């Protein structure tokens, strides 16, 4: 067996075994990378350390901690709650209205934080008790909230797009633009799916909220609605970069929380910073471990091996994309979103480019597929968040998410067949 083949075996089996025993993903990546270095006769502790540092020593990656901080400030400063209150005022009276509230709030919040976990936690904390009180089936409600939460990685600003752009050297601004239309289509798909699910529910509508109250709730959410306009408008006009946009988002959320809504005191800032730092450390350590594994994957020439396997499909871009999406579905059931991007994006993108697939389109499809993995068992990180907040069993949430998971699968297939849905808005907005 050649050293390259041995390295492939070490990587594949190493990840399976280490994940199987429950090891932290960052340590699993680091150890498999070290094992590959040993097999390739490239062992050098200084080199491993240098790659770990290089994995996080990136200016664009500064967007990650600031977007995480912006999400924490949104939840602590009342921005998320006002978005939900406004949505409820407009559509809460319709039969099954709280479901439409969840979808609308998910889309609006996705345009502010870019974090699936933060958005899902906020939605579930506020809406699950309300849905339970109004007689909604808990498993279906939890499944809808989980499905709405994963719109956050698609609609800009998106932390996974930042990580993907840094990892593959793809324009982050173009990736952000590519997510606008697909994110809205995801929201529309959830509305259709929710309407179909409603047929089996015995729910009654409530009295409409007076127009004066609707306008009052909208006015209260004004500063929250202004946030995505500032972020997207600033990036599109060239006022600031995606990294700087993250800083603007965090500062804006802080000012609104302290001086406009006044729902957060200066003494609470420390706790918000600690929570954001904890989440950031997890993401950054993953980036450091993945940098070691990615470097050894390159040395072992695994992209060329994979290209050889998929070579016959290069002449048929749509078929190649479909096969890659199936592979990513299988990967997504075992890995979380960030490690999937860090490990497999650098390997798969060169093959996609060789087949003539647009890198930005491939990035959108990659992140979308990986985001769907967040609500796919057995890992299903977002499913676990909803189950924890709602004190439900994971089995209940999995049962409730199935109709919406099917909807996302159909949307993914739609984008494979008609890539212009993604590429046309990017070309127009460029």
Coordinates of C-alpha atoms in Angstrom, one line a residue:
X1 CA 0.0 0.0 0.0
X2 CA 1.4 3.4 -1.0
X3 CA 1.8 6.1 1.7
X4 CA -1.0 8.1 0.1
X5 CA -3.4 5.2 0.3
X6 CA -2.3 4.5 3.9
X7 CA -3.0 8.2 4.7
X8 CA -6.5 7.9 3.2
X9 CA -7.2 4.8 5.4
X10 CA -5.9 6.6 8.5
X11 CA -8.1 9.6 7.8
X12 CA -11.3 7.6 7.1
X13 CA -10.9 5.0 9.9
X14 CA -9.5 7.5 12.3
X15 CA -12.4 9.9 12.0
X16 CA -14.9 7.0 12.3
X17 CA -13.3 5.5 15.3
X18 CA -12.7 8.8 17.2
X19 CA -16.2 10.1 16.5
X20 CA -17.6 6.7 17.5
X21 CA -16.0 6.9 20.9
X22 CA -17.4 10.4 21.3
X23 CA -14.2 12.5 21.0
X24 CA -14.5 16.2 20.5
X25 CA -14.5 16.9 16.7
X26 CA -11.6 19.4 16.9
X27 CA -9.4 16.8 18.7
X28 CA -10.5 14.1 16.2
X29 CA -9.4 16.3 13.3
X30 CA -6.1 17.1 15.0
X31 CA -5.3 13.5 15.8
X32 CA -6.2 12.2 12.3
X33 CA -4.1 14.9 10.8
X34 CA -1.2 13.9 13.0
X35 CA -1.7 10.3 12.1
X36 CA -1.6 11.1 8.4
X37 CA 1.6 13.1 8.9
X38 CA 3.2 10.0 10.6
X39 CA 2.2 7.7 7.7
X40 CA 3.4 10.2 5.1
X41 CA 6.7 10.4 6.9
X42 CA 6.1 14.1 7.4
X43 CA 6.0 14.2 11.1
X44 CA 7.0 17.5 12.6
X45 CA 5.4 18.9 15.7
X46 CA 6.4 22.4 14.7
X47 CA 4.7 22.0 11.4
X48 CA 1.5 20.8 13.1
X49 CA 1.6 23.8 15.4
X50 CA 2.2 26.2 12.5
X51 CA -0.8 24.8 10.6
X52 CA -3.0 25.1 13.7
X53 CA -2.1 28.8 14.0
X54 CA -2.5 29.4 10.3
X55 CA -6.0 27.9 10.4
X56 CA -7.3 30.7 12.6
X57 CA -4.8 33.5 11.6
X58 CA -7.2 35.0 9.0
X59 CA -8.7 38.4 8.8
X60 CA -12.0 37.2 7.3
X61 CA -12.5 34.7 10.1
X62 CA -12.8 37.7 12.5
X63 CA -16.3 37.9 11.2
X64 CA -17.2 34.7 13.1
X65 CA -16.8 36.0 16.7
X66 CA -18.5 39.3 15.9
X67 CA -21.5 37.6 14.2
X68 CA -21.8 35.3 17.2
X69 CA -21.6 38.3 19.5
X70 CA -24.3 40.0 17.5
X71 CA -26.6 37.0 17.9
X72 CA -26.1 36.9 21.6
X73 CA -26.8 40.7 21.9
X74 CA -29.9 40.3 19.8
X75 CA -31.3 37.6 22.1
X76 CA -30.3 39.5 25.3
X77 CA -31.4 43.0 24.1
X78 CA -34.9 42.2 23.0
X79 CA -34.4 42.4 19.2
X80 CA -35.4 38.7 18.7
X81 CA -38.5 39.1 20.9
X82 CA -39.7 42.2 19.0
X83 CA -39.3 40.4 15.6
X84 CA -41.5 37.6 16.9
X85 CA -44.1 40.0 18.4
X86 CA -44.4 41.8 15.1
X87 CA -44.8 38.6 13.2
X88 CA -47.5 37.5 15.6
X89 CA -49.4 40.7 15.3
X90 CA -49.7 40.4 11.5
X91 CA -50.3 36.6 11.0
X92 CA -50.9 35.2 14.5
X93 CA -54.7 35.2 14.1
X94 CA -54.7 32.9 11.1
X95 CA -55.4 29.2 11.7
X96 CA -52.0 27.7 12.6
X97 CA -50.8 31.3 12.8
X98 CA -48.0 30.6 15.3
X99 CA -46.4 28.4 12.7
X100 CA -46.4 31.2 10.2
X101 CA -45.0 33.5 12.9
X102 CA -42.1 31.0 13.4
X103 CA -41.3 31.0 9.7
X104 CA -41.5 34.8 9.3
X105 CA -39.4 35.3 12.4
X106 CA -36.9 32.7 11.3
X107 CA -36.4 34.5 8.0
X108 CA -36.0 37.9 9.6
X109 CA -33.7 36.7 12.3
X110 CA -31.6 34.8 9.7
X111 CA -30.8 38.2 8.1
X112 CA -29.3 39.4 11.3
X113 CA -27.2 36.8 13.1
X114 CA -26.2 34.0 10.6
X115 CA -26.2 31.4 13.4
X116 CA -28.5 28.4 13.2
X117 CA -28.1 27.5 16.8
X118 CA -28.6 31.0 18.2
X119 CA -31.7 31.6 16.0
X120 CA -33.2 28.2 16.9
X121 CA -32.7 28.7 20.6
X122 CA -34.3 32.1 20.5
X123 CA -37.3 30.9 18.5
X124 CA -37.8 27.7 20.6
X125 CA -37.5 29.6 23.9
X126 CA -40.2 32.1 23.0
X127 CA -42.6 30.2 20.7
X128 CA -42.6 26.6 21.9
X129 CA -44.4 27.5 25.2
X130 CA -46.9 29.6 23.2
X131 CA -47.6 26.8 20.8
X132 CA -48.1 24.3 23.6
X133 CA -50.5 26.7 25.3
X134 CA -52.6 27.0 22.1
X135 CA -52.8 23.2 21.6
X136 CA -50.2 22.7 18.8
X137 CA -48.7 19.2 18.6
X138 CA -45.3 19.6 20.2
X139 CA -43.4 17.3 17.9
X140 CA -44.6 19.1 14.8
X141 CA -44.0 22.5 16.4
X142 CA -40.5 21.5 17.4
X143 CA -39.8 20.2 13.9
X144 CA -40.9 23.4 12.3
X145 CA -38.8 25.6 14.6
X146 CA -35.7 23.4 13.9
X147 CA -36.4 23.7 10.2
X148 CA -36.8 27.4 10.4
X149 CA -33.5 27.7 12.3
X150 CA -31.4 26.4 9.5
X151 CA -32.4 29.2 7.2
X152 CA -29.8 31.3 9.2
X153 CA -26.7 29.7 7.4
X154 CA -28.2 30.6 4.0
X155 CA -29.5 34.2 4.2
X156 CA -26.7 36.7 4.7
X157 CA -24.9 37.4 6.9
X158 CA -23.9 33.8 7.3
X159 CA -21.1 32.4 9.4
X160 CA -20.8 29.2 7.4
X161 CA -20.4 31.3 4.2
X162 CA -17.5 33.1 5.9
X163 CA -15.9 29.9 6.9
X164 CA -16.4 28.4 3.4
X165 CA -15.1 31.5 1.7
X166 CA -11.9 31.5 3.9
X167 CA -11.4 27.8 3.4
X168 CA -11.8 27.8 -0.4
X169 CA -10.7 31.3 -1.2
X170 CA -14.1 32.2 -2.6
X171 CA -15.6 35.7 -2.5
X172 CA -17.6 36.0 0.7
X173 CA -19.6 38.9 -0.6
X174 CA -20.7 36.8 -3.6
X175 CA -21.6 33.9 -1.3
X176 CA -23.7 36.3 0.8
X177 CA -25.6 37.5 -2.3
X178 CA -26.1 33.9 -3.5
X179 CA -28.0 33.0 -0.3
X180 CA -30.8 35.7 -0.6
X181 CA -33.1 34.0 -3.1
X182 CA -32.6 30.4 -1.9
X183 CA -33.2 31.5 1.7
X184 CA -36.5 33.1 0.7
X185 CA -37.4 30.0 -1.2
X186 CA -36.7 27.9 1.9
X187 CA -39.1 30.1 3.9
X188 CA -41.8 29.8 1.1
X189 CA -41.3 26.0 1.1
X190 CA -41.8 25.8 4.9
X191 CA -45.1 27.8 4.5
X192 CA -46.4 25.3 1.9
X193 CA -45.3 22.4 4.1
X194 CA -46.9 23.9 7.2
X195 CA -50.2 24.4 5.3
X196 CA -50.2 20.8 4.3
X197 CA -49.4 19.6 7.9
X198 CA -52.2 21.9 9.2
X199 CA -54.8 19.7 7.6
X200 CA -54.4 17.1 10.3
X201 CA -54.5 19.6 13.2
X202 CA -57.6 20.6 15.1
X203 CA -56.7 24.3 15.5
X204 CA -58.9 27.4 15.6
X205 CA -58.0 30.8 14.5
X206 CA -58.1 33.8 16.9
X207 CA -59.4 37.3 16.5
X208 CA -57.3 39.6 14.2
X209 CA -55.1 42.1 15.9
X210 CA -56.3 45.7 15.3
X211 CA -54.3 47.6 12.7
X212 CA -53.2 50.1 15.3
X213 CA -51.6 47.4 17.3
X214 CA -50.0 45.9 14.3
X215 CA -48.4 49.2 13.4
X216 CA -47.3 49.7 17.0
X217 CA -45.6 46.3 17.0
X218 CA -43.9 47.0 13.7
X219 CA -42.7 50.4 15.0
X220 CA -41.2 48.6 18.0
X221 CA -39.4 46.3 15.7
X222 CA -38.1 49.1 13.5
X223 CA -34.6 49.1 14.8
X224 CA -34.4 45.3 14.4
X225 CA -35.7 45.5 10.8
X226 CA -33.1 48.2 10.0
X227 CA -30.2 45.9 10.9
X228 CA -30.2 43.7 7.8
X229 CA -30.6 46.7 5.6
X230 CA -27.5 48.3 7.1
X231 CA -25.5 45.1 6.8
X232 CA -26.4 44.1 3.3
X233 CA -26.6 47.7 2.0
X234 CA -23.2 48.5 3.5
X235 CA -21.5 45.4 1.9
X236 CA -23.2 45.9 -1.5
X237 CA -22.2 49.6 -1.7
X238 CA -18.7 48.8 -0.6
X239 CA -18.8 50.8 2.6
X240 CA -17.5 47.9 4.5
X241 CA -16.3 44.3 3.9
X242 CA -18.1 41.2 5.3
X243 CA -15.7 41.1 8.2
X244 CA -16.3 44.8 9.0
X245 CA -20.0 44.1 8.6
X246 CA -19.9 41.7 11.5
X247 CA -18.3 44.4 13.7
X248 CA -21.0 46.8 12.6
X249 CA -23.7 44.3 13.4
X250 CA -22.4 43.6 16.9
X251 CA -21.9 47.3 17.6
X252 CA -25.4 48.1 16.3
X253 CA -27.0 45.4 18.4
X254 CA -25.1 46.6 21.5
X255 CA -26.3 50.2 21.0
X256 CA -29.9 49.2 20.4
X257 CA -29.9 46.8 23.4
X258 CA -28.4 49.4 25.8
X259 CA -29.8 52.8 24.7
X260 CA -32.9 52.2 22.5
X261 CA -34.7 49.1 23.9
X262 CA -32.9 49.4 27.3
X263 CA -33.4 45.7 28.0
X264 CA -29.8 45.1 28.8
X265 CA -27.7 46.8 31.4
X266 CA -23.9 47.4 31.2
X267 CA -23.5 44.8 33.9
X268 CA -24.9 42.1 31.7
X269 CA -22.4 42.8 28.9
X270 CA -19.8 40.6 30.6
X271 CA -22.1 37.5 30.5
X272 CA -22.9 38.1 26.9
X273 CA -19.2 38.3 26.0
X274 CA -18.4 35.1 27.9
X275 CA -21.2 33.2 26.0
X276 CA -20.0 34.5 22.7
X277 CA -16.4 33.7 23.6
X278 CA -17.3 30.1 24.5
X279 CA -19.0 29.6 21.1
X280 CA -16.2 31.3 19.3
X281 CA -13.5 29.1 20.9
X282 CA -15.4 26.0 19.7
X283 CA -15.5 27.2 16.1
X284 CA -11.9 28.5 16.1
X285 CA -10.5 25.3 17.6
X286 CA -12.4 23.4 14.9
X287 CA -10.7 25.6 12.3
X288 CA -7.3 25.0 13.8
X289 CA -7.8 21.2 13.9
X290 CA -9.2 21.2 10.3
X291 CA -6.2 23.2 9.0
X292 CA -3.9 20.3 10.1
X293 CA -6.1 17.7 8.5
X294 CA -6.6 19.7 5.3
X295 CA -2.8 20.2 5.0
X296 CA -2.2 16.5 5.2
X297 CA -5.1 15.7 2.9
X298 CA -3.4 18.0 0.3
X299 CA 0.0 16.2 0.8
X300 CA -1.7 12.8 0.4
X301 CA -3.3 14.2 -2.8
X302 CA -6.7 13.0 -1.8
X303 CA -8.5 15.5 -4.1
X304 CA -6.8 13.9 -7.1
X305 CA -7.9 10.4 -5.8
X306 CA -11.5 11.6 -5.4
X307 CA -11.3 13.4 -8.8
X308 CA -10.3 10.0 -10.3
X309 CA -13.4 8.4 -8.8
X310 CA -15.7 11.1 -10.0
X311 CA -13.8 11.7 -13.3
X312 CA -16.5 10.1 -15.6
X313 CA -19.0 12.5 -14.2
X314 CA -17.0 15.7 -15.0
X315 CA -18.6 15.9 -18.4
X316 CA -22.1 16.1 -16.8
X317 CA -22.1 18.9 -14.3
X318 CA -25.7 18.4 -13.1
X319 CA -25.1 14.7 -12.5
X320 CA -21.9 15.4 -10.8
X321 CA -23.6 17.9 -8.5
X322 CA -26.4 15.5 -7.7
X323 CA -23.8 12.8 -6.8
X324 CA -21.9 15.2 -4.6
X325 CA -25.1 16.3 -2.9
X326 CA -25.9 12.6 -2.1
X327 CA -22.4 12.2 -0.7
X328 CA -22.8 15.3 1.4
X329 CA -26.2 14.1 2.7
X330 CA -24.5 11.0 4.0
X331 CA -21.6 13.1 5.5
X332 CA -24.1 15.5 7.0
X333 CA -25.8 12.8 9.0
X334 CA -22.5 12.2 10.8
X335 CA -20.7 15.5 10.9
X336 CA -21.7 19.0 12.0
X337 CA -21.8 21.9 9.6
X338 CA -18.5 23.6 10.3
X339 CA -16.3 20.4 10.2
X340 CA -18.1 19.3 7.0
X341 CA -17.1 22.6 5.4
X342 CA -13.5 22.6 6.7
X343 CA -12.8 19.0 5.7
X344 CA -14.7 18.4 2.4
X345 CA -15.1 21.8 0.7
X346 CA -11.4 22.1 -0.2
X347 CA -11.5 18.5 -1.6
X348 CA -14.7 18.8 -3.6
X349 CA -14.5 22.4 -5.0
X350 CA -11.6 21.7 -7.4
X351 CA -13.6 18.8 -8.9
X352 CA -16.6 21.0 -9.3
X353 CA -14.6 23.8 -10.9
X354 CA -13.1 21.2 -13.3
X355 CA -16.6 20.3 -14.4
X356 CA -17.4 24.0 -15.1
X357 CA -19.5 24.5 -12.0
X358 CA -19.5 28.1 -10.7
X359 CA -17.6 28.2 -7.3
X360 CA -20.2 30.5 -5.7
X361 CA -23.1 28.2 -6.8
X362 CA -21.2 25.2 -5.5
X363 CA -20.6 27.0 -2.2
X364 CA -24.3 27.8 -1.8
X365 CA -25.2 24.2 -2.5
X366 CA -22.5 22.9 -0.2
X367 CA -23.6 25.0 2.7
X368 CA -27.3 24.4 2.1
X369 CA -26.7 20.6 2.1
X370 CA -24.6 20.8 5.2
X371 CA -27.2 23.0 6.9
X372 CA -29.8 20.3 6.2
X373 CA -27.5 18.0 8.0
X374 CA -28.2 20.0 11.2
X375 CA -31.8 18.6 11.2
X376 CA -30.8 15.1 10.0
X377 CA -30.2 12.3 12.5
X378 CA -28.1 11.0 14.1
X379 CA -26.1 14.2 14.8
X380 CA -28.8 16.8 14.2
X381 CA -27.3 19.6 16.3
X382 CA -30.3 21.9 15.8
X383 CA -32.7 19.0 16.7
X384 CA -30.9 18.6 20.0
X385 CA -31.2 22.3 20.7
X386 CA -35.0 22.3 20.2
X387 CA -35.4 19.1 22.2
X388 CA -33.3 20.6 25.1
X389 CA -35.3 23.9 25.1
X390 CA -38.7 22.2 24.8
X391 CA -37.8 19.3 27.2
X392 CA -38.8 16.9 24.5
X393 CA -37.3 13.6 23.5
X394 CA -35.1 13.6 20.4
X395 CA -37.3 11.0 18.9
X396 CA -40.3 13.4 19.1
X397 CA -38.4 16.2 17.3
X398 CA -37.1 13.8 14.6
X399 CA -40.7 12.7 14.0
X400 CA -41.9 16.3 13.7
X401 CA -39.1 17.4 11.4
X402 CA -39.7 14.8 8.7
X403 CA -42.2 16.8 6.5
X404 CA -40.0 19.8 6.5
X405 CA -36.9 17.7 5.8
X406 CA -38.6 16.4 2.7
X407 CA -39.4 19.9 1.6
X408 CA -35.8 21.0 1.9
X409 CA -34.7 17.9 -0.1
X410 CA -37.1 18.9 -2.9
X411 CA -35.7 22.5 -2.8
X412 CA -32.2 21.1 -3.0
X413 CA -33.1 19.0 -6.0
X414 CA -34.7 22.1 -7.6
X415 CA -31.4 24.0 -7.3
X416 CA -29.5 21.1 -8.9
X417 CA -31.8 21.0 -11.9
X418 CA -32.1 24.8 -12.2
X419 CA -28.8 26.4 -11.0
X420 CA -29.9 29.7 -12.6
X421 CA -32.0 30.3 -9.5
X422 CA -28.8 30.8 -7.6
X423 CA -26.4 32.2 -10.3
X424 CA -28.7 34.7 -12.0
X425 CA -29.2 36.9 -8.9
X426 CA -25.5 36.8 -8.1
X427 CA -24.7 37.9 -11.7
X428 CA -27.3 40.6 -11.6
X429 CA -26.3 42.0 -8.2
X430 CA -22.6 42.0 -9.1

